[in-house]
Amino acid sequence: MSLKEPKIIDGKALSNELVQSLIPDIKTIIDEIGRPPALAVILVGEDSPSQIYVRNKINKTLEVGMISVEHRLSSETKEKSLLNLIVELNKNSEVDGILVQLPLPKHINEHSIIQAISPEKDVDGFNIINAGKLATGQSNLVPCTPLGCLLLLRHTLGDLTGLHAVIIGRSNIVGKPLAQLLLAENASVTIVHSKTKNISQITTQADILIAAVGQAELVKPDWIKPGACIIDVGINRIITAEKGKDKPQLVGDVNFSEVAQKAGFITPVPGGVGPMTISCLLRNTVVAAARRNGVEIKIK
Ligand code: NAD
């Protein structure tokens, strides 16, 4: 492998492969229960990135032949009303997965909402029961973005045993669950975060470096080991003079053009982790539908 020609990891292609691989299982579920898996998506308010994410998730759900149940609520929605909707969806036997798009308006307690989702329908894998199962190595629904990162890594590097993975960011939705997944793959895992001293001394030891921070182009070439595999989770919108305010440009947490010169493998933004997140959501919905209805499928 030449260090001057890093391999760009094609998240779109792998995501399409994953979606295609779900089709036989969706057919099995239709044969056994008389309907495809159904995902309920709740969006509260008008946050524009969230609207785009929800639209993409719904389109992909429908494209693969599953049912999408959409709930768009006003930003004034009271926490109690949202909780009531979740209770109703938990009870509804025709709904297999429930996704509440985050972030929620400030007056709503995200933690209470996530905990209200039945663990068996928690396709985002954020519920405490599913987080605890992940930490203790039990079968569960795994958060979509970390699962997408793991599938990209397995596809690119194969066996991860003994590799040193450094994760920048310790959030409950990306950094922490990803650390659990990589430990289960026998990688050695270090998490660094906003309070870590001398971050680059740690990141330069990484065979695998995952950036999940939310700061545009934070990771520079002197943060990485030559030949390392770089996974960029960050999605940052920057305003350029060229495109103007209405068309922000998407960039990751990694300075792609410079880091790509030194990396062995690197994911682009967009087209890397993002598409994998959506296909893992579909995967989790298929898994939830199969488990809830006692249907044997190939995907575990
Ligand atoms: P978060 O804000 O919850 O967590 C950010 C983490 O980064 C924190 O743990 C913080 O300690 C750490 N951090 C902040 N500044 C730092 C610094 N200077 N150095 C080192 N660490 C620092 O964010 P999140 O929800 O985990 O999301 C992170 C990024 O990933 C965001 O850009 C988000 O949009 C993106 N994201 C992408 C997807 C996807 O599908 N591609 C999914 C989820 C999140």
XYZ file of C-alpha atoms and ligand atoms in Angstrom:
344
model
C 0.000 0.000 0.000
C 1.433 3.387 -1.008
C 1.039 6.075 1.634
C 0.464 8.639 -1.103
C -2.577 6.754 -2.400
C -4.913 6.130 0.500
C -7.852 3.942 -0.161
C -11.078 5.941 0.103
C -13.606 3.781 1.927
C -16.849 3.851 -0.054
C -19.611 4.017 2.571
C -22.312 4.393 -0.072
C -21.364 1.148 -1.818
C -21.137 -0.834 1.415
C -24.402 0.679 2.604
C -26.130 -0.407 -0.633
C -24.735 -3.930 -0.191
C -26.085 -4.061 3.352
C -29.523 -2.858 2.226
C -29.625 -5.475 -0.575
C -28.673 -8.197 1.903
C -31.792 -7.339 3.955
C -34.233 -8.081 1.131
C -34.435 -11.892 1.584
C -35.059 -11.414 5.331
C -37.771 -8.819 4.635
C -39.422 -11.365 2.294
C -39.248 -14.041 4.998
C -40.918 -11.658 7.467
C -43.692 -10.804 4.964
C -44.272 -14.535 4.353
C -44.523 -15.273 8.066
C -46.443 -12.307 9.477
C -48.242 -10.988 6.399
C -46.614 -7.553 6.364
C -43.133 -6.012 6.050
C -41.211 -4.624 9.065
C -42.592 -1.225 10.144
C -40.575 1.719 11.453
C -42.198 4.683 13.235
C -40.183 7.903 13.004
C -40.970 10.876 15.248
C -39.674 14.341 14.420
C -40.367 17.193 16.842
C -39.804 20.723 15.550
C -38.239 22.172 12.433
C -34.480 21.675 12.899
C -33.339 21.608 9.273
C -30.548 18.965 9.466
C -33.012 16.705 11.365
C -35.610 17.186 8.615
C -33.048 16.028 6.030
C -32.002 13.004 8.149
C -35.633 11.980 8.699
C -36.483 12.364 5.013
C -33.489 10.182 4.038
C -34.406 7.538 6.622
C -38.047 7.414 5.479
C -37.108 7.261 1.770
C -34.686 4.370 2.359
C -37.239 2.511 4.508
C -39.824 2.743 1.714
C -37.270 1.935 -1.035
C -36.457 -1.406 0.558
C -40.148 -2.302 0.823
C -40.685 -1.678 4.536
C -43.459 0.371 6.161
C -42.736 3.895 7.376
C -45.033 5.514 9.937
C -44.288 9.191 10.205
C -45.120 11.493 13.139
C -44.211 15.150 12.640
C -44.924 17.174 15.764
C -44.694 20.917 16.392
C -41.739 22.339 18.342
C -44.281 23.366 21.041
C -45.205 19.708 21.729
C -45.294 18.964 25.466
C -43.113 16.174 26.861
C -46.232 14.417 28.178
C -47.801 14.312 24.684
C -44.635 12.839 23.219
C -44.508 10.242 26.007
C -48.158 9.345 25.313
C -47.372 8.838 21.621
C -44.459 6.537 22.516
C -46.655 4.513 24.879
C -49.183 4.127 22.049
C -46.491 3.031 19.559
C -45.014 0.612 22.134
C -48.445 -1.062 22.380
C -49.084 -1.106 18.623
C -48.301 -4.635 17.403
C -48.025 -3.363 13.800
C -44.975 -1.212 14.706
C -41.582 -2.941 15.047
C -39.204 -0.021 15.515
C -39.502 3.465 17.034
C -37.029 6.221 16.281
C -37.166 9.649 17.891
C -34.969 12.019 15.902
C -32.540 13.896 18.160
C -31.960 16.610 19.218
C -35.341 17.351 20.809
C -36.457 20.890 21.725
C -34.846 22.020 24.992
C -38.051 21.789 27.092
C -38.211 18.007 26.476
C -36.008 15.666 28.520
C -34.276 13.436 25.949
C -33.298 10.861 28.540
C -36.929 10.304 29.660
C -38.069 9.985 26.058
C -35.389 7.445 25.116
C -36.108 5.377 28.230
C -39.826 5.340 27.391
C -39.212 3.442 24.134
C -39.700 -0.288 24.583
C -36.197 -1.909 24.427
C -37.462 -4.419 21.836
C -38.494 -1.535 19.511
C -35.486 0.693 20.319
C -33.906 0.569 16.841
C -31.478 3.382 17.758
C -30.151 1.211 20.614
C -29.977 4.184 23.033
C -32.225 2.764 25.768
C -30.392 1.888 29.016
C -31.381 -1.782 28.666
C -29.788 -2.009 25.213
C -26.730 0.036 26.313
C -26.282 -2.336 29.276
C -26.645 -5.392 27.055
C -24.009 -3.996 24.685
C -21.616 -3.353 27.601
C -22.073 -6.898 28.897
C -21.913 -8.668 25.529
C -25.557 -9.784 25.282
C -27.692 -9.856 22.179
C -29.303 -6.460 21.628
C -30.140 -3.642 19.233
C -26.868 -1.765 18.644
C -26.674 2.029 17.968
C -26.653 2.607 14.204
C -23.663 4.944 13.707
C -21.212 2.867 15.815
C -22.463 -0.302 14.101
C -21.922 1.386 10.716
C -18.341 2.287 11.745
C -17.678 -1.297 12.830
C -18.985 -2.728 9.539
C -16.785 -0.275 7.583
C -13.760 -1.323 9.646
C -14.416 -5.046 9.282
C -14.909 -4.603 5.538
C -11.667 -2.600 5.201
C -9.327 -4.322 7.657
C -10.870 -7.746 8.278
C -9.890 -9.036 11.729
C -9.448 -6.165 14.209
C -7.771 -8.300 16.899
C -4.921 -6.517 18.662
C -5.264 -3.267 16.705
C -5.168 -0.046 18.696
C -8.339 1.957 18.091
C -8.480 5.540 19.337
C -11.906 7.195 19.438
C -12.126 10.986 19.702
C -15.411 11.754 21.482
C -17.229 10.040 24.365
C -20.912 10.595 23.599
C -23.541 8.009 24.516
C -24.612 7.738 20.891
C -21.239 7.318 19.174
C -18.005 7.200 21.234
C -19.047 4.962 24.165
C -21.027 2.314 22.237
C -18.326 2.191 19.552
C -15.712 1.501 22.247
C -17.816 -1.470 23.450
C -18.189 -2.820 19.909
C -14.445 -2.572 19.235
C -13.566 -4.233 22.556
C -15.821 -7.112 21.550
C -13.735 -7.385 18.342
C -10.562 -7.746 20.462
C -9.183 -4.317 19.568
C -7.375 -2.282 22.258
C -9.456 0.842 22.739
C -8.605 4.349 23.962
C -11.162 7.152 24.179
C -9.983 10.776 24.134
C -12.231 13.799 24.601
C -12.404 17.535 25.213
C -10.508 17.285 28.533
C -7.739 14.956 27.327
C -4.227 16.427 27.483
C -1.861 16.108 24.517
C -4.410 14.377 22.306
C -2.072 14.048 19.318
C 0.415 12.019 21.387
C -2.338 9.418 21.787
C -3.906 9.622 18.335
C -0.531 9.097 16.606
C -0.434 5.627 18.203
C -3.715 4.593 16.590
C -3.975 1.885 13.940
C -7.622 2.950 13.725
C -8.621 6.541 14.428
C -12.302 7.444 14.724
C -13.306 11.091 14.986
C -16.764 11.768 16.505
C -16.496 15.319 17.784
C -18.489 17.816 15.720
C -15.607 20.227 14.974
C -14.826 20.863 11.338
C -11.442 19.491 10.227
C -10.075 19.179 13.777
C -7.875 16.175 12.910
C -4.729 17.216 11.062
C -2.032 15.054 9.458
C 0.278 15.369 12.518
C -2.464 13.661 14.626
C -2.196 10.384 12.721
C 0.160 7.454 12.305
C 1.219 6.858 8.666
C -0.971 4.162 7.112
C -3.697 4.375 9.798
C -7.360 3.703 9.013
C -9.377 6.885 9.585
C -13.145 6.863 10.161
C -14.715 10.317 10.137
C -18.103 10.402 11.878
C -18.366 14.197 12.079
C -20.921 16.142 10.069
C -20.260 19.878 10.119
C -21.930 22.527 7.994
C -19.645 25.354 6.934
C -20.560 28.460 4.993
C -18.332 29.110 2.010
C -18.098 32.355 0.004
C -18.599 30.240 -3.103
C -21.919 28.606 -2.167
C -23.283 31.133 0.320
C -25.439 30.837 3.459
C -28.260 28.796 1.937
C -26.007 25.986 0.749
C -23.647 25.057 3.589
C -20.867 22.666 2.650
C -20.629 19.382 4.580
C -17.224 18.566 6.066
C -16.120 16.003 8.603
C -13.999 16.247 11.759
C -10.930 15.289 9.713
C -9.054 17.547 7.320
C -9.676 15.104 4.484
C -7.388 16.426 1.750
C -4.326 16.625 4.017
C -4.913 13.536 6.177
C -5.643 11.440 3.083
C -2.006 11.931 2.020
C -0.809 10.105 5.129
C -3.629 7.625 5.907
C -3.867 4.045 4.689
C -7.653 4.199 4.481
C -10.088 7.050 5.052
C -13.843 7.659 4.891
C -15.095 10.752 3.033
C -17.782 13.165 4.284
C -20.335 12.882 2.814
C -20.402 9.297 1.535
C -18.691 7.494 4.416
C -20.327 6.833 7.792
C -23.601 8.703 6.997
C -25.066 6.159 4.537
C -24.011 3.311 6.851
C -26.007 4.854 9.710
C -29.186 4.689 7.625
C -28.643 1.127 6.396
C -27.922 0.002 9.987
C -31.228 1.574 11.042
C -33.007 -0.539 8.406
C -31.047 -3.578 9.578
C -32.094 -2.967 13.191
C -35.730 -2.595 12.122
C -35.587 -5.962 10.329
C -33.938 -7.551 13.395
C -36.543 -6.012 15.737
C -39.422 -7.200 13.515
C -38.007 -10.730 13.366
C -37.352 -11.002 17.117
C -40.713 -9.547 18.163
C -42.575 -11.964 15.893
C -40.376 -15.031 16.438
C -39.230 -15.171 12.793
C -35.872 -16.813 11.976
C -33.760 -14.586 9.703
C -30.207 -14.733 8.371
C -29.021 -11.368 9.742
C -28.216 -11.500 13.449
P -21.438 15.165 21.116
O -21.436 16.654 21.053
O -22.457 14.482 21.926
O -20.010 14.664 21.602
C -18.831 15.244 21.111
C -17.644 14.657 21.835
O -16.466 15.282 21.341
C -17.659 14.894 23.337
O -17.451 13.657 23.980
C -16.505 15.846 23.620
O -15.798 15.521 24.815
C -15.602 15.609 22.425
N -14.861 16.829 22.059
C -15.343 18.076 21.904
N -14.342 18.907 21.550
C -13.215 18.169 21.491
C -11.862 18.463 21.176
N -11.466 19.688 20.849
N -10.978 17.454 21.220
C -11.369 16.197 21.538
N -12.631 15.855 21.828
C -13.545 16.836 21.808
O -21.473 14.704 19.582
P -21.970 13.323 18.915
O -23.438 13.264 18.987
O -21.162 12.180 19.395
O -21.582 13.628 17.403
C -20.253 13.881 17.013
C -20.230 14.240 15.542
O -20.693 13.127 14.793
C -21.143 15.393 15.145
O -20.546 16.117 14.087
C -22.392 14.718 14.647
O -23.103 15.507 13.705
C -21.784 13.518 13.975
N -22.696 12.371 13.856
C -22.752 11.788 12.650
C -23.556 10.684 12.462
C -23.593 10.033 11.114
O -24.518 9.326 10.806
N -22.564 10.221 10.293
C -24.328 10.193 13.517
C -24.210 10.786 14.767
C -23.380 11.885 14.933
